CSV table of C-alpha atoms in Angstrom, one decimal:
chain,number,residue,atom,x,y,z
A,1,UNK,CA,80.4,99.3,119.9
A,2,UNK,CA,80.4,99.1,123.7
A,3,UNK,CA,79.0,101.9,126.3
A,4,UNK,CA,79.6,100.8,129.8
A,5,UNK,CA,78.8,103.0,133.5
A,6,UNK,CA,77.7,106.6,132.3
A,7,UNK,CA,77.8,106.6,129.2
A,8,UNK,CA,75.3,103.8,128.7
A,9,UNK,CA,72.5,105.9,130.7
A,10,UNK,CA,73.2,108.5,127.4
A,11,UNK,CA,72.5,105.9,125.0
A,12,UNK,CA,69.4,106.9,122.7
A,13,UNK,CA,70.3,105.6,119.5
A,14,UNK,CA,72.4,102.9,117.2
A,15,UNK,CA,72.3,101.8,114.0
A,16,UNK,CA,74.6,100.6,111.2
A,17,UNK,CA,75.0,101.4,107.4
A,18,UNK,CA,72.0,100.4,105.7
A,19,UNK,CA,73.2,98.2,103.3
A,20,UNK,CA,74.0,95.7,106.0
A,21,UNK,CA,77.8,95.0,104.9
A,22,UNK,CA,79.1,95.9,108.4
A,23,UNK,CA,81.1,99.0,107.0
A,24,UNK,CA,80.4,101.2,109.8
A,25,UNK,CA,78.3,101.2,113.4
A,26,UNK,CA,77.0,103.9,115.3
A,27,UNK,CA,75.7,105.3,118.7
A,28,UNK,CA,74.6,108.0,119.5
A,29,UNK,CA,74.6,110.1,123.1
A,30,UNK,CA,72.4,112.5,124.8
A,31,UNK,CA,74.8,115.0,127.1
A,32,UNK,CA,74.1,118.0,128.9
A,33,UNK,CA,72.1,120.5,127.4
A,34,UNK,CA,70.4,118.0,125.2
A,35,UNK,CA,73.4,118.2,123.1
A,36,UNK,CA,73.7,115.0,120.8
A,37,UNK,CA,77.2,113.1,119.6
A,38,UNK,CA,76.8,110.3,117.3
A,39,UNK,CA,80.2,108.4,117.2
A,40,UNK,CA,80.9,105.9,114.1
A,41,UNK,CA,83.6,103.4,113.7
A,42,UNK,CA,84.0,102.3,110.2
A,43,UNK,CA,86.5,99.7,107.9
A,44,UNK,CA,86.8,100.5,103.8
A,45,UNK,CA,88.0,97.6,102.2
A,46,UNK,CA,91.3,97.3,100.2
A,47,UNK,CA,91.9,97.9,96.8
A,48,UNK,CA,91.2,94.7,95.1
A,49,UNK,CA,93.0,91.6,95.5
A,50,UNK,CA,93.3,88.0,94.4
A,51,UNK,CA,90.5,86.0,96.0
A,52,UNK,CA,86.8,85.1,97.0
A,53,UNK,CA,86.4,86.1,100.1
A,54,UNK,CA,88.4,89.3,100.1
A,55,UNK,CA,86.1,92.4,102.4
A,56,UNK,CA,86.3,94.2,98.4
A,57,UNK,CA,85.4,90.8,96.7
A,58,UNK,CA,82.7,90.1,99.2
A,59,UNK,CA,81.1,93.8,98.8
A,60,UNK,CA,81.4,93.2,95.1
A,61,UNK,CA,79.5,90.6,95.0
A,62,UNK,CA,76.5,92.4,97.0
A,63,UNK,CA,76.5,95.1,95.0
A,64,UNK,CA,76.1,93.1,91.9
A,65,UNK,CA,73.3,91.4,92.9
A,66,UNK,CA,71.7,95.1,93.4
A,67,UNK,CA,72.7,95.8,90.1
A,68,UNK,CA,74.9,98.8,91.4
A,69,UNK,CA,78.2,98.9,89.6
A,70,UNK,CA,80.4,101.2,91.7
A,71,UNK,CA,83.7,99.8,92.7
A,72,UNK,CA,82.9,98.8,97.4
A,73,UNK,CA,85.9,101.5,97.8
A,74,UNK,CA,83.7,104.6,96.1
A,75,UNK,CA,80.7,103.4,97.4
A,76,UNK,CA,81.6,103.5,101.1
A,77,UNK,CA,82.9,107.2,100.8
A,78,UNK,CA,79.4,108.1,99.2
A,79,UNK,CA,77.5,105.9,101.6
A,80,UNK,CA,78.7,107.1,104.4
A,81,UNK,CA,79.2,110.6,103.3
A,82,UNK,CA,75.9,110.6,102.8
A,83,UNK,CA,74.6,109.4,106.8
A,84,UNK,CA,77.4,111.8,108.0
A,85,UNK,CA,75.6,114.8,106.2
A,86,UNK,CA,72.7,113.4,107.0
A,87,UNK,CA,73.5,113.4,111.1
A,88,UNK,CA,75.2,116.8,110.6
A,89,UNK,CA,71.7,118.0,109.6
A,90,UNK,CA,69.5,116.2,112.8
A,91,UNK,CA,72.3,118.3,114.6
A,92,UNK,CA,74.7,116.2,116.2
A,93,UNK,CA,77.9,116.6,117.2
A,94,UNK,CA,80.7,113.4,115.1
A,95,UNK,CA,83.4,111.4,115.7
A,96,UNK,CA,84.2,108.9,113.4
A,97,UNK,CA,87.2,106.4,114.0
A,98,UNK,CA,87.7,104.2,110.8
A,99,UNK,CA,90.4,102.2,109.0
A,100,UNK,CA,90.4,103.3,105.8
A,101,UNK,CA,93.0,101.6,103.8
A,102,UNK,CA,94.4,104.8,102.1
A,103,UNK,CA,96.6,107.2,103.1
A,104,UNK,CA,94.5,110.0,104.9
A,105,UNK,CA,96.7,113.0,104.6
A,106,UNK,CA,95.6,113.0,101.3
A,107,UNK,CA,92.8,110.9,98.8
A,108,UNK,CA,89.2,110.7,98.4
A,109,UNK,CA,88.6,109.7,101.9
A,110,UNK,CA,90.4,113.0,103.4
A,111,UNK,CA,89.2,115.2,100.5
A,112,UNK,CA,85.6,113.9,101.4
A,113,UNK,CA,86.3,114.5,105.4
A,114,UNK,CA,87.0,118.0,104.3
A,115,UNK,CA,84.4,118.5,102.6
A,116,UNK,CA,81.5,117.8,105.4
A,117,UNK,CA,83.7,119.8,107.4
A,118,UNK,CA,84.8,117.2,110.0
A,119,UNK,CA,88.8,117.6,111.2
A,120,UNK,CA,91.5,114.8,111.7
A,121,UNK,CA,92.7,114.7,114.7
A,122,UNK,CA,95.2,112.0,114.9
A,123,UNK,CA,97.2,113.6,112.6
A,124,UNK,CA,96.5,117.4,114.3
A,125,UNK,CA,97.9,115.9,117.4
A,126,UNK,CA,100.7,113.5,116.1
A,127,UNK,CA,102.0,114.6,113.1
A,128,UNK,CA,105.1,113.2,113.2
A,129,UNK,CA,103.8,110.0,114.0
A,130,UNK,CA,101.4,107.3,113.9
A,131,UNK,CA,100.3,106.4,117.5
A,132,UNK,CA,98.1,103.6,116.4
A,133,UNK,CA,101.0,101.6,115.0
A,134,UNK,CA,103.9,103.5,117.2
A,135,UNK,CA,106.5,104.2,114.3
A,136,UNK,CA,106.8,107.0,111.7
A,137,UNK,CA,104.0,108.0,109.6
A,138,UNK,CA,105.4,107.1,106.9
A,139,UNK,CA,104.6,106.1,104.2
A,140,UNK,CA,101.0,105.8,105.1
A,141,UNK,CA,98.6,107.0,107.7
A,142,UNK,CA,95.1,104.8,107.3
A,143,UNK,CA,93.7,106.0,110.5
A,144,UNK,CA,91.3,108.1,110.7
A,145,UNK,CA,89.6,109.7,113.5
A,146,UNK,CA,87.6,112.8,112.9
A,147,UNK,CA,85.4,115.2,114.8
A,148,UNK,CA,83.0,117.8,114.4
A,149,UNK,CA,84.6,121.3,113.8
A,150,UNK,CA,84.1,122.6,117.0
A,151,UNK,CA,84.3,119.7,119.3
A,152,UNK,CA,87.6,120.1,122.0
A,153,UNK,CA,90.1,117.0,121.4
């Protein structure tokens, strides 16, 4: 993640998920007020496929050598469920912008969103359609980007 001009005099923080896989990045800003926004892009892999060197086969194989059997796809919902409520709690504002290979009007991804009380805001302002690939939103929408509750968008 970039911050160029102003926004890079905000900069007081970055970091990435812990497990060092690449799922997500973050920054995070100091604005007026001393109010805080962290802002996290993200990529969940696909559902399994054929092949070695797959994003899913790839986190597979790290997690076995950790001797943690969930399947990449759960774990990155956890993981970074976890980090979200954990930056909800130091007080920050969130945006998270990620790709997550699922449909996000509904799933485990948008159930989870829900549920740390984050809204999607793609889909609140273009519901009919999906700007990020400019045709219908159907049958799938696997954009996400969501905000803190009471953040203006």
């Amino acid at each position: 993640m970039w911050s160029i001009d102003k926004a890079a005099h905000r900069v007081i923080g970055k970091g990435q998920d812990k497990s060092g896989l690449g799922r997500w990045a973050w920054v995070r800003y100091r604005g007026k007020d001393n109010v805080t926004l962290r802002i996290f892009t993200a990529y969940r892999p696909n559902p399994p496929s054929e092949g070695p060197f797959t994003v899913y086969a790839q986190h597979r194989t790290y997690f076995n050598t950790i001797n943690d059997d969930r399947c990449p796809r759960e774990a990155f919902i956890t993981d970074l469920m976890i980090e979200i409520q954990e930056t909800l709690q130091e007080g920050d504002n969130i945006i998270v912008m990620l790709d997550g290979n699922e449909d996000m009007r509904s799933g485990a991804l948008s159930n989870a969103f829900h549920t740390c009380t984050l809204r999607e805001v793609i889909l609140e302002k273009h519901a009919k359609r999906d700007p990020s690939v400019g045709r219908p939103a159907e049958p799938s929408h696997i954009h996400l980007c969501a905000i803190s509750n009471h953040l203006v968008f």
